[in-house]
XYZ file of C-alpha atoms in Angstrom:
339
model
C -25.763 168.291 -91.288
C -25.931 167.988 -87.301
C -29.516 167.562 -87.297
C -29.616 165.204 -89.761
C -27.111 162.537 -87.597
C -29.372 163.047 -84.924
C -32.256 162.521 -86.213
C -30.679 159.175 -88.191
C -29.109 157.880 -84.386
C -32.491 158.225 -83.259
C -34.109 156.159 -85.889
C -31.409 153.514 -85.707
C -31.169 152.789 -82.030
C -34.409 151.392 -81.450
C -33.652 148.562 -84.065
C -30.003 148.469 -82.694
C -31.706 148.272 -79.030
C -33.634 145.093 -80.097
C -30.904 143.824 -82.410
C -28.823 143.495 -78.389
C -31.263 143.088 -76.621
C -32.178 139.430 -78.892
C -28.261 138.914 -78.646
C -28.448 138.216 -75.350
C -31.851 136.720 -75.382
C -29.901 133.933 -77.513
C -27.368 133.700 -75.458
C -28.213 132.827 -72.235
C -31.010 130.063 -74.580
C -28.308 126.711 -74.602
C -27.225 126.180 -78.211
C -27.790 122.294 -79.680
C -25.443 121.517 -77.765
C -21.818 123.005 -79.579
C -21.538 124.606 -76.121
C -22.859 121.692 -74.227
C -20.326 118.760 -76.066
C -17.330 121.501 -75.544
C -18.066 121.922 -72.013
C -18.413 117.749 -71.495
C -15.361 116.644 -73.645
C -12.484 119.138 -72.197
C -14.199 118.317 -68.586
C -13.983 115.002 -69.499
C -11.211 114.373 -71.876
C -8.866 112.182 -69.509
C -12.207 109.399 -69.010
C -13.671 109.193 -72.604
C -13.030 106.351 -73.894
C -15.711 106.672 -76.738
C -17.092 109.593 -78.965
C -20.206 109.139 -81.640
C -20.018 110.816 -84.769
C -22.161 111.673 -87.433
C -25.189 113.881 -88.048
C -28.854 113.552 -85.725
C -29.533 110.938 -86.672
C -26.668 109.576 -84.427
C -26.739 111.840 -82.607
C -30.151 111.492 -80.672
C -29.703 106.588 -80.868
C -26.415 107.064 -79.335
C -27.642 107.885 -75.450
C -23.939 107.211 -73.339
C -25.592 106.770 -70.705
C -26.368 103.184 -71.696
C -23.139 102.312 -71.991
C -20.624 101.235 -70.475
C -17.122 103.113 -70.823
C -17.552 106.648 -70.668
C -18.123 107.997 -73.588
C -19.183 111.908 -75.500
C -22.226 112.418 -78.507
C -19.525 114.824 -80.604
C -22.220 114.405 -83.704
C -24.658 117.572 -84.223
C -26.791 118.351 -86.824
C -26.504 118.110 -90.741
C -22.701 116.981 -89.281
C -20.671 116.442 -92.875
C -17.871 114.001 -92.046
C -15.077 116.718 -92.975
C -16.722 118.240 -90.225
C -16.060 114.723 -88.428
C -13.289 115.045 -89.109
C -12.250 118.353 -87.734
C -14.059 117.471 -84.247
C -11.921 114.316 -84.004
C -8.418 116.322 -85.537
C -8.889 118.832 -82.667
C -9.213 116.891 -79.293
C -7.771 113.170 -80.349
C -4.531 114.181 -79.241
C -6.547 115.665 -75.911
C -8.144 112.021 -74.927
C -5.183 109.584 -73.783
C -8.277 106.225 -72.712
C -10.099 106.991 -76.104
C -10.656 103.857 -77.701
C -13.211 103.907 -80.377
C -14.550 105.907 -81.906
C -18.256 106.091 -83.843
C -18.543 107.049 -87.239
C -22.144 107.453 -88.291
C -22.872 106.334 -92.429
C -26.425 107.150 -93.268
C -28.437 106.590 -96.235
C -26.791 110.271 -96.654
C -23.900 110.827 -95.297
C -21.246 109.727 -98.211
C -23.830 112.452 -101.080
C -23.879 115.493 -98.723
C -22.000 118.488 -98.101
C -22.745 120.649 -95.286
C -21.284 124.030 -96.861
C -22.993 123.494 -99.810
C -26.883 122.855 -97.853
C -26.677 124.500 -94.045
C -23.611 127.009 -94.740
C -24.751 128.049 -91.828
C -23.552 125.769 -89.483
C -20.041 127.215 -90.232
C -19.961 129.504 -87.997
C -21.487 127.126 -84.728
C -18.059 125.495 -85.015
C -16.355 129.090 -84.956
C -18.385 130.170 -82.539
C -17.619 127.279 -80.131
C -15.430 125.138 -80.991
C -13.156 128.098 -82.947
C -12.594 126.564 -86.425
C -11.608 129.398 -89.001
C -12.932 126.821 -92.390
C -15.878 127.699 -94.563
C -16.380 131.082 -92.694
C -16.335 134.130 -94.326
C -13.655 136.912 -93.194
C -15.391 139.966 -92.107
C -19.830 138.255 -90.778
C -21.461 139.684 -88.212
C -22.282 135.337 -87.530
C -19.125 135.430 -86.684
C -19.499 137.814 -83.170
C -23.504 137.228 -83.212
C -25.172 134.275 -82.290
C -28.836 135.539 -83.079
C -26.890 136.827 -87.015
C -25.797 133.098 -87.850
C -29.049 132.226 -88.795
C -31.879 134.766 -87.163
C -35.272 133.173 -88.453
C -34.245 129.890 -87.348
C -32.963 130.825 -84.127
C -36.226 133.814 -83.378
C -38.529 130.077 -83.982
C -36.440 128.530 -80.965
C -36.112 131.267 -78.932
C -40.083 131.542 -78.785
C -40.116 127.922 -78.019
C -38.103 128.281 -75.372
C -39.023 131.070 -73.944
C -42.860 130.248 -73.826
C -42.431 127.133 -72.458
C -39.202 127.042 -70.530
C -40.170 124.226 -68.830
C -41.594 122.158 -71.384
C -38.875 123.181 -73.563
C -36.019 121.640 -71.355
C -38.216 118.055 -70.771
C -38.238 117.472 -74.844
C -34.940 118.273 -75.638
C -33.090 116.814 -72.673
C -29.339 115.973 -73.088
C -27.050 113.781 -71.942
C -23.008 113.707 -72.923
C -23.821 114.696 -75.876
C -26.745 113.419 -76.080
C -29.971 114.994 -78.094
C -33.305 113.018 -76.913
C -36.149 113.830 -79.156
C -39.534 113.655 -77.277
C -42.563 112.663 -79.418
C -43.802 109.895 -81.267
C -44.731 111.526 -84.598
C -46.976 113.715 -83.375
C -49.396 111.998 -82.565
C -49.902 110.215 -86.215
C -51.262 107.041 -86.557
C -49.186 104.631 -88.347
C -50.815 104.331 -92.253
C -50.660 108.730 -92.457
C -47.130 108.464 -91.451
C -47.002 105.905 -93.729
C -48.513 108.220 -96.130
C -46.574 111.548 -95.143
C -43.739 109.169 -95.119
C -44.452 108.762 -99.184
C -45.356 112.201 -99.906
C -41.692 113.295 -98.532
C -38.936 111.173 -99.618
C -40.134 109.152 -102.776
C -39.216 111.947 -105.521
C -37.047 113.209 -102.985
C -33.530 111.792 -103.485
C -33.014 113.157 -107.486
C -32.197 116.745 -105.383
C -30.115 115.314 -102.858
C -27.820 113.396 -105.507
C -27.630 116.161 -107.359
C -24.049 116.701 -106.969
C -21.536 114.101 -106.344
C -19.855 114.367 -102.766
C -18.936 111.335 -102.754
C -15.474 110.822 -104.056
C -14.771 113.562 -101.486
C -16.536 111.651 -98.664
C -14.850 108.454 -99.202
C -11.646 109.753 -98.901
C -12.302 112.361 -95.672
C -13.327 108.588 -93.999
C -9.412 107.083 -94.635
C -8.124 110.327 -93.686
C -11.150 109.659 -89.447
C -9.068 105.880 -89.939
C -6.282 107.093 -90.460
C -5.794 109.743 -87.771
C -7.040 106.819 -85.521
C -4.779 104.039 -86.489
C -2.129 106.040 -85.743
C -3.272 106.735 -82.382
C -4.438 103.118 -82.037
C -7.975 103.981 -81.936
C -10.527 101.446 -83.373
C -12.777 102.859 -85.832
C -16.586 101.236 -85.946
C -18.944 102.469 -88.615
C -22.770 102.734 -87.687
C -25.591 103.169 -90.156
C -28.325 104.337 -87.634
C -32.078 102.183 -87.710
C -34.968 104.941 -89.958
C -38.838 104.092 -89.834
C -40.313 101.758 -93.505
C -41.786 105.432 -94.086
C -38.099 106.333 -94.749
C -36.215 103.312 -95.581
C -38.947 102.442 -97.532
C -39.110 105.788 -100.117
C -35.476 104.970 -100.471
C -33.500 105.132 -104.259
C -32.583 101.847 -104.554
C -29.106 102.295 -106.476
C -27.899 104.480 -104.429
C -28.661 102.615 -100.704
C -26.511 100.259 -103.171
C -23.890 102.131 -104.674
C -23.689 102.973 -100.415
C -23.476 100.050 -99.512
C -20.782 98.138 -101.578
C -18.868 102.196 -100.634
C -18.803 100.330 -96.999
C -17.757 97.158 -97.227
C -14.866 98.323 -99.662
C -13.516 100.721 -97.041
C -14.014 97.157 -94.851
C -12.178 95.069 -97.291
C -9.419 97.820 -97.426
C -9.266 99.261 -93.788
C -10.660 96.491 -91.776
C -12.962 98.446 -90.369
C -15.413 97.263 -88.826
C -20.009 97.828 -90.079
C -22.609 97.211 -88.279
C -26.515 97.858 -90.311
C -29.449 98.947 -88.609
C -30.763 100.476 -91.265
C -33.459 98.287 -92.217
C -33.529 96.193 -88.438
C -36.848 94.606 -87.260
C -35.993 95.509 -84.000
C -37.068 98.940 -84.084
C -40.360 99.581 -84.394
C -43.345 102.945 -84.779
C -43.492 103.328 -81.107
C -39.369 104.064 -81.853
C -39.029 107.026 -84.378
C -39.503 110.361 -82.639
C -40.120 110.996 -86.542
C -39.138 109.172 -90.492
C -35.037 108.589 -89.883
C -34.682 110.188 -86.084
C -34.978 107.719 -83.304
C -36.700 109.057 -79.557
C -35.622 108.513 -76.034
C -36.954 104.777 -76.601
C -35.616 103.388 -79.884
C -32.189 105.333 -78.713
C -31.503 103.474 -75.528
C -32.524 100.408 -77.362
C -29.814 100.776 -79.879
C -27.125 102.129 -77.576
C -28.116 98.778 -75.915
C -27.022 96.705 -78.674
C -24.560 99.275 -79.699
C -22.841 98.907 -76.139
C -23.420 95.039 -76.592
C -21.427 94.747 -79.819
C -18.479 96.603 -78.261
C -17.543 93.948 -75.421
C -18.735 91.403 -77.707
C -21.697 89.999 -76.813
C -23.070 90.143 -79.571
C -22.841 88.060 -82.717
C -24.689 91.438 -85.724
C -25.348 90.141 -88.802
C -24.900 93.191 -90.682
C -24.862 93.009 -94.750
C -29.329 94.225 -95.129
C -30.037 95.494 -98.651
C -32.790 96.811 -100.803
C -33.731 95.170 -103.443
C -36.641 97.545 -104.564
C -36.850 100.326 -107.153
C -38.977 103.669 -107.606
C -38.827 104.340 -111.196
C -35.765 106.263 -111.089
C -33.324 106.056 -113.481
C -29.636 104.375 -112.461
C -27.004 106.798 -111.975
C -24.948 104.500 -109.891
C -22.914 104.087 -113.310
C -22.636 108.300 -114.223
C -21.192 107.699 -110.182
C -18.443 105.052 -110.285
C -16.621 105.602 -107.177
C -12.956 106.946 -107.756
C -10.012 106.977 -105.664
C -6.034 107.585 -106.026
C -4.021 104.736 -105.422
């Protein structure tokens, strides 16, 4: 028995050593802005007047450096409206000067649930913000950065440690904003348009398979109610996308999204700015089909700054009158609210 235990230990030991080394390397890397955002918001809570919430689309498209008031971008990759509310609720009492919350409502926002689609991300919020929701009672992911999603973490580590200076150049950040450095990986406009059609034209059926609209509608109501209680103004924004994305959406869902947002406007008096089809943003402003690069982020951030100081009268209603032969299921997903 003793010999067996020794052999078992010697077999397991190299694996344990490798895992420990990988964990140390993962922790030495910059986090995916979770720690950086936490440090900034908690270190500047006495000054921040504007908070941005949403997904990676607005993480990379609103740069607080170009806003005229102290701001923090608390959006992050695949961050659903549920987690936007958690973050707001967690910090709002600390932000004594908070005046504005910019809430992203992108094309997918009302139809998306982070825990269903990217549930591993709950462990980042557990680790960095102390949010206990949506994690298993006993899981290595609560204690190990590497084990949250090993394949993904390994890819990031290889990129970071193989060329740290390039990684830093391509992954700059400021006050929660994330710099997506590049422009469609060198593709031509024609190539991008073809890729967008292949990638998205028949993609949305799966995306909208489950109807999260009623749940997300209620969460937006909670965000607005909490902000009104604290005398904070909510501004809804739909970020720009390139036409390789917008040309291939499910038009009925876009229409339903717009109708939902306008109902929120009417019921709660919030402002909404829709940049989805905005022609001021062109090929050079995008990193990929639905994420802006640093150049585009500067343009959008300056426009938002003009909105904040009331220098811009922006026409915020645009619609997509296109049909890709998909069944119109809007009638199956009628928004239901409690009166």
